Amino acid sequence: MYEELYESIPDPDAYLRRLRMPRPGALNREYLNRLVYAHQRYVVFENLDPFVYHRPVSLGIRDLYEKLIVRGRGGFCFELNALLTQLLRDLGYQAYGCMARILRNKDFIPPVLHRGILIRLPEQLYFCDVGYGGPMPPGAIAVEEGAELKARGESYWMERADEIWWTVSRLTSAGLEEKVIQFYTVPQREVNFLPLSGYCAHSPDSVFTQKLFLNRRTEGGSVNILGDVFTRVEQGAETKSRIRGREELLHIIKTEFDIDLSGEEIPGI
C-alpha cells in the first residue's frame, strides 16, 4: 500500500528539461544550488487545485509528474518538494523530506503544515525548499549553527532554535531580520505527509482553500499573486496592482506564470 508515493520519476531527463538543467557531472552543492534555483523559477508554487478546482491533491509520483512536468502546472509544498526529493534520489543524492512550519509574518508558533527537503552530502547536511510561496533561499543552506547563504542579492542564515528545531532567517530588502521557516531533521517517510497535505488541500481553515496563491522567481526577483493582488519584485523594488476581473487574472497567470487555463472549466475564478 502507498507504493505510488515511492516510485521513481518516469522520465528524469524530461523533468530536467523542464528546469532547463543538464544531468549533473558531480553530485555536489554547486549543482544542487543550480537545481533548486531553477525549480523556483520554472515550476510555479500555486494552489489552483485546492482553491479553484476543489480537486483532491495526489502525492503519487506518477500523478505529480503528469501534473508538474507533462502538463506544466505547479503545486504547493507537499507536491513540489515531494517530486524534487524523488528526482534528487534518482540522480543519486541522499535526500529525504522533513517536517516544517512557516514562521514568517507570525507572532505565534504555528502548527507543522509544511515539508522541506534535506540532502546529505559527504561534507554536510543541507536544507532546501522549492515549495514555499514566499522568500526562500535560492539554493541549499547548511544545517549548522551560523551557516549562511548569500546568493542573487539575498542573505539567509541558519540558527539552532532548540535541541530539535532549526530556524532559517533572512535579511529583508528593508534591512530587517526576519524568521522564515523552522524544521527538524528526523527523516520522514512520504506517507507521513498525506494527512498534512489533505488538511491543507481541503480544510476550510487552511489558507489554501481561502485565497489564490501563485509565486515564482524571475531573473531579477519574483512575481506573486495573493488573492486579487499581483506583485512584482524587480531588483529589490516592489510594485503591486489590483487584478480587475477574470480575464485579467487569466492573462497574468498565462503570461507571468506560464500556466494556460484557457478552454478549461474554471469554477472558482
PDB file of C-alpha atoms in Angstrom:
ATOM      1  CA  MET A   1       0.000   0.000   0.000  1.00  0.00           C
ATOM      2  CA  TYR A   2       1.156   3.568  -0.757  1.00  0.00           C
ATOM      3  CA  GLU A   3       3.697   2.264  -3.280  1.00  0.00           C
ATOM      4  CA  GLU A   4       2.843   5.168  -5.598  1.00  0.00           C
ATOM      5  CA  LEU A   5       4.490   7.565  -3.122  1.00  0.00           C
ATOM      6  CA  TYR A   6       7.887   5.890  -3.533  1.00  0.00           C
ATOM      7  CA  GLU A   7       8.151   5.294  -7.277  1.00  0.00           C
ATOM      8  CA  SER A   8      10.971   6.668  -9.401  1.00  0.00           C
ATOM      9  CA  ILE A   9      10.453   9.656 -11.702  1.00  0.00           C
ATOM     10  CA  PRO A  10       9.033   8.318 -15.012  1.00  0.00           C
ATOM     11  CA  ASP A  11      11.474  10.382 -17.107  1.00  0.00           C
ATOM     12  CA  PRO A  12      14.144  12.296 -15.144  1.00  0.00           C
ATOM     13  CA  ASP A  13      15.532  13.865 -18.334  1.00  0.00           C
ATOM     14  CA  ALA A  14      12.131  15.374 -19.194  1.00  0.00           C
ATOM     15  CA  TYR A  15      11.999  16.789 -15.653  1.00  0.00           C
ATOM     16  CA  LEU A  16      15.453  18.333 -16.094  1.00  0.00           C
ATOM     17  CA  ARG A  17      14.447  19.788 -19.463  1.00  0.00           C
ATOM     18  CA  ARG A  18      11.501  21.483 -17.722  1.00  0.00           C
ATOM     19  CA  LEU A  19      14.077  23.056 -15.395  1.00  0.00           C
ATOM     20  CA  ARG A  20      16.491  23.965 -18.234  1.00  0.00           C
ATOM     21  CA  MET A  21      19.087  21.844 -16.415  1.00  0.00           C
ATOM     22  CA  PRO A  22      21.572  19.214 -17.619  1.00  0.00           C
ATOM     23  CA  ARG A  23      22.278  16.000 -15.768  1.00  0.00           C
ATOM     24  CA  PRO A  24      24.849  16.516 -13.004  1.00  0.00           C
ATOM     25  CA  GLY A  25      28.503  15.974 -13.736  1.00  0.00           C
ATOM     26  CA  ALA A  26      29.038  15.564  -9.997  1.00  0.00           C
ATOM     27  CA  LEU A  27      26.657  15.243  -7.047  1.00  0.00           C
ATOM     28  CA  ASN A  28      27.816  18.363  -5.243  1.00  0.00           C
ATOM     29  CA  ARG A  29      26.425  21.511  -3.669  1.00  0.00           C
ATOM     30  CA  GLU A  30      27.079  23.618  -6.760  1.00  0.00           C
ATOM     31  CA  TYR A  31      24.725  21.536  -8.896  1.00  0.00           C
ATOM     32  CA  LEU A  32      22.220  21.339  -6.053  1.00  0.00           C
ATOM     33  CA  ASN A  33      22.116  25.131  -5.788  1.00  0.00           C
ATOM     34  CA  ARG A  34      21.521  25.487  -9.514  1.00  0.00           C
ATOM     35  CA  LEU A  35      18.767  22.859  -9.436  1.00  0.00           C
ATOM     36  CA  VAL A  36      16.928  24.486  -6.528  1.00  0.00           C
ATOM     37  CA  TYR A  37      17.049  27.934  -8.121  1.00  0.00           C
ATOM     38  CA  ALA A  38      15.864  26.564 -11.478  1.00  0.00           C
ATOM     39  CA  HIS A  39      12.948  24.805  -9.774  1.00  0.00           C
ATOM     40  CA  GLN A  40      11.889  28.015  -8.038  1.00  0.00           C
ATOM     41  CA  ARG A  41      11.996  29.797 -11.412  1.00  0.00           C
ATOM     42  CA  TYR A  42      10.275  27.321 -13.704  1.00  0.00           C
ATOM     43  CA  VAL A  43       7.833  25.308 -11.552  1.00  0.00           C
ATOM     44  CA  VAL A  44       5.244  27.603 -10.012  1.00  0.00           C
ATOM     45  CA  PHE A  45       4.054  27.494  -6.428  1.00  0.00           C
ATOM     46  CA  GLU A  46       0.253  27.541  -6.787  1.00  0.00           C
ATOM     47  CA  ASN A  47      -2.958  26.279  -5.190  1.00  0.00           C
ATOM     48  CA  LEU A  48      -5.289  26.138  -8.199  1.00  0.00           C
ATOM     49  CA  ASP A  49      -6.479  22.613  -7.405  1.00  0.00           C
ATOM     50  CA  PRO A  50      -7.471  23.286  -3.755  1.00  0.00           C
ATOM     51  CA  PHE A  51      -8.841  26.798  -4.264  1.00  0.00           C
ATOM     52  CA  VAL A  52     -10.187  26.948  -7.827  1.00  0.00           C
ATOM     53  CA  TYR A  53     -10.990  23.402  -8.919  1.00  0.00           C
ATOM     54  CA  HIS A  54     -11.648  21.836  -5.475  1.00  0.00           C
ATOM     55  CA  ARG A  55      -9.819  18.723  -6.654  1.00  0.00           C
ATOM     56  CA  PRO A  56      -8.071  16.188  -4.433  1.00  0.00           C
ATOM     57  CA  VAL A  57      -4.286  16.523  -4.404  1.00  0.00           C
ATOM     58  CA  SER A  58      -2.409  13.298  -5.141  1.00  0.00           C
ATOM     59  CA  LEU A  59       1.128  12.798  -3.837  1.00  0.00           C
ATOM     60  CA  GLY A  60       1.744   9.758  -6.040  1.00  0.00           C
ATOM     61  CA  ILE A  61       4.935  10.302  -8.026  1.00  0.00           C
ATOM     62  CA  ARG A  62       3.345   9.459 -11.399  1.00  0.00           C
ATOM     63  CA  ASP A  63       0.438  11.813 -10.704  1.00  0.00           C
ATOM     64  CA  LEU A  64       2.810  14.600  -9.665  1.00  0.00           C
ATOM     65  CA  TYR A  65       4.983  14.023 -12.728  1.00  0.00           C
ATOM     66  CA  GLU A  66       1.950  14.201 -15.008  1.00  0.00           C
ATOM     67  CA  LYS A  67       0.737  17.416 -13.390  1.00  0.00           C
ATOM     68  CA  LEU A  68       4.004  19.323 -12.940  1.00  0.00           C
ATOM     69  CA  ILE A  69       6.108  18.070 -15.842  1.00  0.00           C
ATOM     70  CA  VAL A  70       3.770  16.829 -18.590  1.00  0.00           C
ATOM     71  CA  ARG A  71       1.005  19.422 -18.087  1.00  0.00           C
ATOM     72  CA  GLY A  72       3.289  22.242 -16.951  1.00  0.00           C
ATOM     73  CA  ARG A  73       1.354  23.059 -13.796  1.00  0.00           C
ATOM     74  CA  GLY A  74       2.675  23.846 -10.322  1.00  0.00           C
ATOM     75  CA  GLY A  75       1.605  22.911  -6.822  1.00  0.00           C
ATOM     76  CA  PHE A  76       2.160  23.514  -3.130  1.00  0.00           C
ATOM     77  CA  CYS A  77       4.894  22.213  -0.812  1.00  0.00           C
ATOM     78  CA  PHE A  78       3.679  18.632  -0.460  1.00  0.00           C
ATOM     79  CA  GLU A  79       3.709  18.298  -4.253  1.00  0.00           C
ATOM     80  CA  LEU A  80       6.734  20.350  -5.311  1.00  0.00           C
ATOM     81  CA  ASN A  81       9.118  19.176  -2.616  1.00  0.00           C
ATOM     82  CA  ALA A  82       7.939  15.560  -2.969  1.00  0.00           C
ATOM     83  CA  LEU A  83       8.719  15.435  -6.681  1.00  0.00           C
ATOM     84  CA  LEU A  84      12.080  17.195  -6.348  1.00  0.00           C
ATOM     85  CA  THR A  85      13.068  14.887  -3.479  1.00  0.00           C
ATOM     86  CA  GLN A  86      12.449  11.875  -5.707  1.00  0.00           C
ATOM     87  CA  LEU A  87      14.359  13.461  -8.600  1.00  0.00           C
ATOM     88  CA  LEU A  88      17.319  14.062  -6.283  1.00  0.00           C
ATOM     89  CA  ARG A  89      17.229  10.418  -5.214  1.00  0.00           C
ATOM     90  CA  ASP A  90      17.023   9.233  -8.812  1.00  0.00           C
ATOM     91  CA  LEU A  91      20.043  11.394  -9.684  1.00  0.00           C
ATOM     92  CA  GLY A  92      21.993   9.794  -6.844  1.00  0.00           C
ATOM     93  CA  TYR A  93      21.669  12.279  -3.992  1.00  0.00           C
ATOM     94  CA  GLN A  94      20.809  11.141  -0.467  1.00  0.00           C
ATOM     95  CA  ALA A  95      17.620  13.172   0.066  1.00  0.00           C
ATOM     96  CA  TYR A  96      14.548  12.977   2.277  1.00  0.00           C
ATOM     97  CA  GLY A  97      11.580  15.053   3.386  1.00  0.00           C
ATOM     98  CA  CYS A  98      11.376  16.862   6.704  1.00  0.00           C
ATOM     99  CA  MET A  99       8.571  18.385   8.752  1.00  0.00           C
ATOM    100  CA  ALA A 100       8.486  22.166   8.913  1.00  0.00           C
ATOM    101  CA  ARG A 101       6.436  25.198   9.927  1.00  0.00           C
ATOM    102  CA  ILE A 102       6.251  28.686   8.409  1.00  0.00           C
ATOM    103  CA  LEU A 103       7.228  31.434  10.862  1.00  0.00           C
ATOM    104  CA  ARG A 104       7.126  34.454   8.552  1.00  0.00           C
ATOM    105  CA  ASN A 105       4.539  37.113   9.474  1.00  0.00           C
ATOM    106  CA  LYS A 106       3.524  35.220  12.605  1.00  0.00           C
ATOM    107  CA  ASP A 107       3.842  36.245  16.246  1.00  0.00           C
ATOM    108  CA  PHE A 108       2.962  32.746  17.497  1.00  0.00           C
ATOM    109  CA  ILE A 109       4.198  29.174  16.988  1.00  0.00           C
ATOM    110  CA  PRO A 110       2.116  27.779  14.097  1.00  0.00           C
ATOM    111  CA  PRO A 111       1.333  24.092  13.515  1.00  0.00           C
ATOM    112  CA  VAL A 112       3.565  21.880  11.372  1.00  0.00           C
ATOM    113  CA  LEU A 113       1.927  22.225   7.941  1.00  0.00           C
ATOM    114  CA  HIS A 114       4.914  22.308   5.606  1.00  0.00           C
ATOM    115  CA  ARG A 115       7.551  19.969   4.203  1.00  0.00           C
ATOM    116  CA  GLY A 116      11.107  20.774   3.234  1.00  0.00           C
ATOM    117  CA  ILE A 117      13.998  18.781   1.804  1.00  0.00           C
ATOM    118  CA  LEU A 118      17.214  17.630   3.475  1.00  0.00           C
ATOM    119  CA  ILE A 119      20.208  16.430   1.451  1.00  0.00           C
ATOM    120  CA  ARG A 120      23.198  14.629   2.920  1.00  0.00           C
ATOM    121  CA  LEU A 121      26.447  15.382   1.103  1.00  0.00           C
ATOM    122  CA  PRO A 122      29.775  13.944   2.278  1.00  0.00           C
ATOM    123  CA  GLU A 123      30.785  17.171   3.996  1.00  0.00           C
ATOM    124  CA  GLN A 124      27.459  18.393   5.416  1.00  0.00           C
ATOM    125  CA  LEU A 125      23.677  18.120   5.790  1.00  0.00           C
ATOM    126  CA  TYR A 126      21.803  20.769   3.745  1.00  0.00           C
ATOM    127  CA  PHE A 127      18.256  22.158   3.757  1.00  0.00           C
ATOM    128  CA  CYS A 128      16.407  23.426   0.694  1.00  0.00           C
ATOM    129  CA  ASP A 129      12.822  24.243  -0.266  1.00  0.00           C
ATOM    130  CA  VAL A 130      11.065  24.760  -3.609  1.00  0.00           C
ATOM    131  CA  GLY A 131       7.539  24.638  -2.196  1.00  0.00           C
ATOM    132  CA  TYR A 132       7.010  27.856  -0.265  1.00  0.00           C
ATOM    133  CA  GLY A 133       5.177  30.755  -1.865  1.00  0.00           C
ATOM    134  CA  GLY A 134       7.356  33.338  -0.206  1.00  0.00           C
ATOM    135  CA  PRO A 135      11.024  34.199   0.306  1.00  0.00           C
ATOM    136  CA  MET A 136      13.176  31.075   0.452  1.00  0.00           C
ATOM    137  CA  PRO A 137      16.923  30.525  -0.073  1.00  0.00           C
ATOM    138  CA  PRO A 138      17.748  30.292  -3.809  1.00  0.00           C
ATOM    139  CA  GLY A 139      19.867  27.235  -3.082  1.00  0.00           C
ATOM    140  CA  ALA A 140      20.845  24.849  -0.290  1.00  0.00           C
ATOM    141  CA  ILE A 141      21.882  26.112   3.142  1.00  0.00           C
ATOM    142  CA  ALA A 142      23.981  24.062   5.560  1.00  0.00           C
ATOM    143  CA  VAL A 143      22.249  22.749   8.679  1.00  0.00           C
ATOM    144  CA  GLU A 144      24.833  24.215  11.023  1.00  0.00           C
ATOM    145  CA  GLU A 145      24.745  26.999  13.586  1.00  0.00           C
ATOM    146  CA  GLY A 146      25.572  30.289  11.866  1.00  0.00           C
ATOM    147  CA  ALA A 147      25.691  28.859   8.335  1.00  0.00           C
ATOM    148  CA  GLU A 148      24.913  31.471   5.672  1.00  0.00           C
ATOM    149  CA  LEU A 149      23.756  31.523   2.081  1.00  0.00           C
ATOM    150  CA  LYS A 150      24.311  34.757   0.174  1.00  0.00           C
ATOM    151  CA  ALA A 151      23.131  34.472  -3.407  1.00  0.00           C
ATOM    152  CA  ARG A 152      21.320  36.556  -6.035  1.00  0.00           C
ATOM    153  CA  GLY A 153      21.239  39.605  -3.795  1.00  0.00           C
ATOM    154  CA  GLU A 154      19.653  37.741  -0.871  1.00  0.00           C
ATOM    155  CA  SER A 155      21.023  36.730   2.520  1.00  0.00           C
ATOM    156  CA  TYR A 156      19.851  33.782   4.657  1.00  0.00           C
ATOM    157  CA  TRP A 157      21.285  32.095   7.727  1.00  0.00           C
ATOM    158  CA  MET A 158      20.704  29.046   9.915  1.00  0.00           C
ATOM    159  CA  GLU A 159      20.197  29.013  13.686  1.00  0.00           C
ATOM    160  CA  ARG A 160      19.516  26.207  16.127  1.00  0.00           C
ATOM    161  CA  ALA A 161      16.219  27.022  17.854  1.00  0.00           C
ATOM    162  CA  ASP A 162      16.460  24.265  20.493  1.00  0.00           C
ATOM    163  CA  GLU A 163      17.637  20.660  20.731  1.00  0.00           C
ATOM    164  CA  ILE A 164      15.297  19.629  17.879  1.00  0.00           C
ATOM    165  CA  TRP A 165      14.370  22.604  15.696  1.00  0.00           C
ATOM    166  CA  TRP A 166      16.403  24.689  13.244  1.00  0.00           C
ATOM    167  CA  THR A 167      15.356  28.157  12.034  1.00  0.00           C
ATOM    168  CA  VAL A 168      16.082  29.773   8.671  1.00  0.00           C
ATOM    169  CA  SER A 169      16.070  33.591   8.788  1.00  0.00           C
ATOM    170  CA  ARG A 170      16.708  36.234   6.169  1.00  0.00           C
ATOM    171  CA  LEU A 171      17.600  39.880   5.747  1.00  0.00           C
ATOM    172  CA  THR A 172      14.746  41.744   4.057  1.00  0.00           C
ATOM    173  CA  SER A 173      15.213  44.417   1.367  1.00  0.00           C
ATOM    174  CA  ALA A 174      14.452  46.964   4.102  1.00  0.00           C
ATOM    175  CA  GLY A 175      17.397  45.684   6.130  1.00  0.00           C
ATOM    176  CA  LEU A 176      15.274  43.904   8.754  1.00  0.00           C
ATOM    177  CA  GLU A 177      15.951  40.434  10.130  1.00  0.00           C
ATOM    178  CA  GLU A 178      13.022  38.051   9.652  1.00  0.00           C
ATOM    179  CA  LYS A 179      12.454  34.438  10.710  1.00  0.00           C
ATOM    180  CA  VAL A 180      11.109  32.479   7.731  1.00  0.00           C
ATOM    181  CA  ILE A 181      10.815  28.764   8.415  1.00  0.00           C
ATOM    182  CA  GLN A 182      11.566  26.185  11.088  1.00  0.00           C
ATOM    183  CA  PHE A 183      12.233  22.458  10.591  1.00  0.00           C
ATOM    184  CA  TYR A 184      13.672  19.391  12.284  1.00  0.00           C
ATOM    185  CA  THR A 185      15.984  16.825  10.751  1.00  0.00           C
ATOM    186  CA  VAL A 186      14.290  13.495  11.555  1.00  0.00           C
ATOM    187  CA  PRO A 187      13.841  11.701   8.192  1.00  0.00           C
ATOM    188  CA  GLN A 188      10.182  11.340   7.231  1.00  0.00           C
ATOM    189  CA  ARG A 189       8.572   8.653   5.132  1.00  0.00           C
ATOM    190  CA  GLU A 190       6.422  10.004   2.323  1.00  0.00           C
ATOM    191  CA  VAL A 191       3.278   8.528   3.853  1.00  0.00           C
ATOM    192  CA  ASN A 192       3.674  10.841   6.871  1.00  0.00           C
ATOM    193  CA  PHE A 193       2.833  13.860   4.699  1.00  0.00           C
ATOM    194  CA  LEU A 194      -0.550  12.544   3.499  1.00  0.00           C
ATOM    195  CA  PRO A 195      -2.687  13.849   6.395  1.00  0.00           C
ATOM    196  CA  LEU A 196      -0.938  17.238   6.386  1.00  0.00           C
ATOM    197  CA  SER A 197      -1.430  17.606   2.637  1.00  0.00           C
ATOM    198  CA  GLY A 198      -5.069  16.566   2.982  1.00  0.00           C
ATOM    199  CA  TYR A 199      -5.677  19.220   5.614  1.00  0.00           C
ATOM    200  CA  CYS A 200      -4.015  21.947   3.536  1.00  0.00           C
ATOM    201  CA  ALA A 201      -5.936  20.964   0.390  1.00  0.00           C
ATOM    202  CA  HIS A 202      -9.414  20.535   1.900  1.00  0.00           C
ATOM    203  CA  SER A 203      -9.876  22.099   5.342  1.00  0.00           C
ATOM    204  CA  PRO A 204     -11.892  25.351   5.427  1.00  0.00           C
ATOM    205  CA  ASP A 205      -9.308  26.550   7.971  1.00  0.00           C
ATOM    206  CA  SER A 206      -6.424  26.096   5.521  1.00  0.00           C
ATOM    207  CA  VAL A 207      -5.080  29.226   3.810  1.00  0.00           C
ATOM    208  CA  PHE A 208      -5.022  27.272   0.541  1.00  0.00           C
ATOM    209  CA  THR A 209      -8.805  26.931   0.471  1.00  0.00           C
ATOM    210  CA  GLN A 210      -9.372  30.609   1.326  1.00  0.00           C
ATOM    211  CA  LYS A 211      -7.495  32.576  -1.342  1.00  0.00           C
ATOM    212  CA  LEU A 212      -5.450  32.200  -4.508  1.00  0.00           C
ATOM    213  CA  PHE A 213      -1.659  31.842  -4.324  1.00  0.00           C
ATOM    214  CA  LEU A 214       0.847  31.836  -7.191  1.00  0.00           C
ATOM    215  CA  ASN A 215       4.532  32.546  -6.850  1.00  0.00           C
ATOM    216  CA  ARG A 216       7.716  32.051  -8.852  1.00  0.00           C
ATOM    217  CA  ARG A 217      11.181  33.507  -9.048  1.00  0.00           C
ATOM    218  CA  THR A 218      12.260  35.576 -12.022  1.00  0.00           C
ATOM    219  CA  GLU A 219      15.719  36.550 -13.244  1.00  0.00           C
ATOM    220  CA  GLY A 220      15.528  39.839 -11.341  1.00  0.00           C
ATOM    221  CA  GLY A 221      13.251  38.952  -8.427  1.00  0.00           C
ATOM    222  CA  SER A 222       9.810  37.337  -8.279  1.00  0.00           C
ATOM    223  CA  VAL A 223       6.160  37.552  -9.298  1.00  0.00           C
ATOM    224  CA  ASN A 224       3.296  36.748  -6.983  1.00  0.00           C
ATOM    225  CA  ILE A 225      -0.495  36.597  -6.835  1.00  0.00           C
ATOM    226  CA  LEU A 226      -2.141  36.683  -3.424  1.00  0.00           C
ATOM    227  CA  GLY A 227      -5.913  36.891  -3.607  1.00  0.00           C
ATOM    228  CA  ASP A 228      -6.620  39.623  -6.154  1.00  0.00           C
ATOM    229  CA  VAL A 229      -3.280  41.422  -5.825  1.00  0.00           C
ATOM    230  CA  PHE A 230      -0.414  40.945  -8.278  1.00  0.00           C
ATOM    231  CA  THR A 231       3.080  41.798  -7.010  1.00  0.00           C
ATOM    232  CA  ARG A 232       6.298  42.076  -8.954  1.00  0.00           C
ATOM    233  CA  VAL A 233       9.699  42.403  -7.282  1.00  0.00           C
ATOM    234  CA  GLU A 234      12.489  43.542  -9.614  1.00  0.00           C
ATOM    235  CA  GLN A 235      15.992  44.320  -8.351  1.00  0.00           C
ATOM    236  CA  GLY A 236      14.568  44.892  -4.870  1.00  0.00           C
ATOM    237  CA  ALA A 237      11.822  47.287  -5.998  1.00  0.00           C
ATOM    238  CA  GLU A 238       8.256  46.123  -5.369  1.00  0.00           C
ATOM    239  CA  THR A 239       5.155  47.106  -7.333  1.00  0.00           C
ATOM    240  CA  LYS A 240       1.592  46.000  -6.599  1.00  0.00           C
ATOM    241  CA  SER A 241      -1.615  46.186  -8.619  1.00  0.00           C
ATOM    242  CA  ARG A 242      -5.197  45.074  -8.104  1.00  0.00           C
ATOM    243  CA  ILE A 243      -6.358  42.413 -10.571  1.00  0.00           C
ATOM    244  CA  ARG A 244      -9.527  43.595 -12.272  1.00  0.00           C
ATOM    245  CA  GLY A 245     -11.662  40.627 -13.187  1.00  0.00           C
ATOM    246  CA  ARG A 246     -11.403  37.131 -14.587  1.00  0.00           C
ATOM    247  CA  GLU A 247      -9.838  37.927 -17.970  1.00  0.00           C
ATOM    248  CA  GLU A 248      -7.008  39.972 -16.493  1.00  0.00           C
ATOM    249  CA  LEU A 249      -6.343  37.226 -13.931  1.00  0.00           C
ATOM    250  CA  LEU A 250      -6.167  34.514 -16.607  1.00  0.00           C
ATOM    251  CA  HIS A 251      -3.885  36.747 -18.684  1.00  0.00           C
ATOM    252  CA  ILE A 252      -1.490  37.280 -15.768  1.00  0.00           C
ATOM    253  CA  ILE A 253      -1.460  33.570 -14.930  1.00  0.00           C
ATOM    254  CA  LYS A 254      -0.571  32.769 -18.552  1.00  0.00           C
ATOM    255  CA  THR A 255       1.997  35.492 -19.216  1.00  0.00           C
ATOM    256  CA  GLU A 256       3.693  35.723 -15.810  1.00  0.00           C
ATOM    257  CA  PHE A 257       3.422  32.112 -14.608  1.00  0.00           C
ATOM    258  CA  ASP A 258       3.284  30.237 -17.942  1.00  0.00           C
ATOM    259  CA  ILE A 259       0.072  28.393 -16.981  1.00  0.00           C
ATOM    260  CA  ASP A 260      -2.581  28.485 -19.694  1.00  0.00           C
ATOM    261  CA  LEU A 261      -6.093  27.903 -18.325  1.00  0.00           C
ATOM    262  CA  SER A 262      -7.942  28.936 -21.483  1.00  0.00           C
ATOM    263  CA  GLY A 263     -10.574  26.447 -22.608  1.00  0.00           C
ATOM    264  CA  GLU A 264     -10.926  24.961 -19.115  1.00  0.00           C
ATOM    265  CA  GLU A 265     -13.959  24.999 -16.871  1.00  0.00           C
ATOM    266  CA  ILE A 266     -12.814  27.235 -14.025  1.00  0.00           C
ATOM    267  CA  PRO A 267     -15.455  27.303 -11.299  1.00  0.00           C
ATOM    268  CA  GLY A 268     -13.527  29.398  -8.768  1.00  0.00           C
ATOM    269  CA  ILE A 269     -12.452  32.290 -10.967  1.00  0.00           C
TER     270      ILE A 269
END
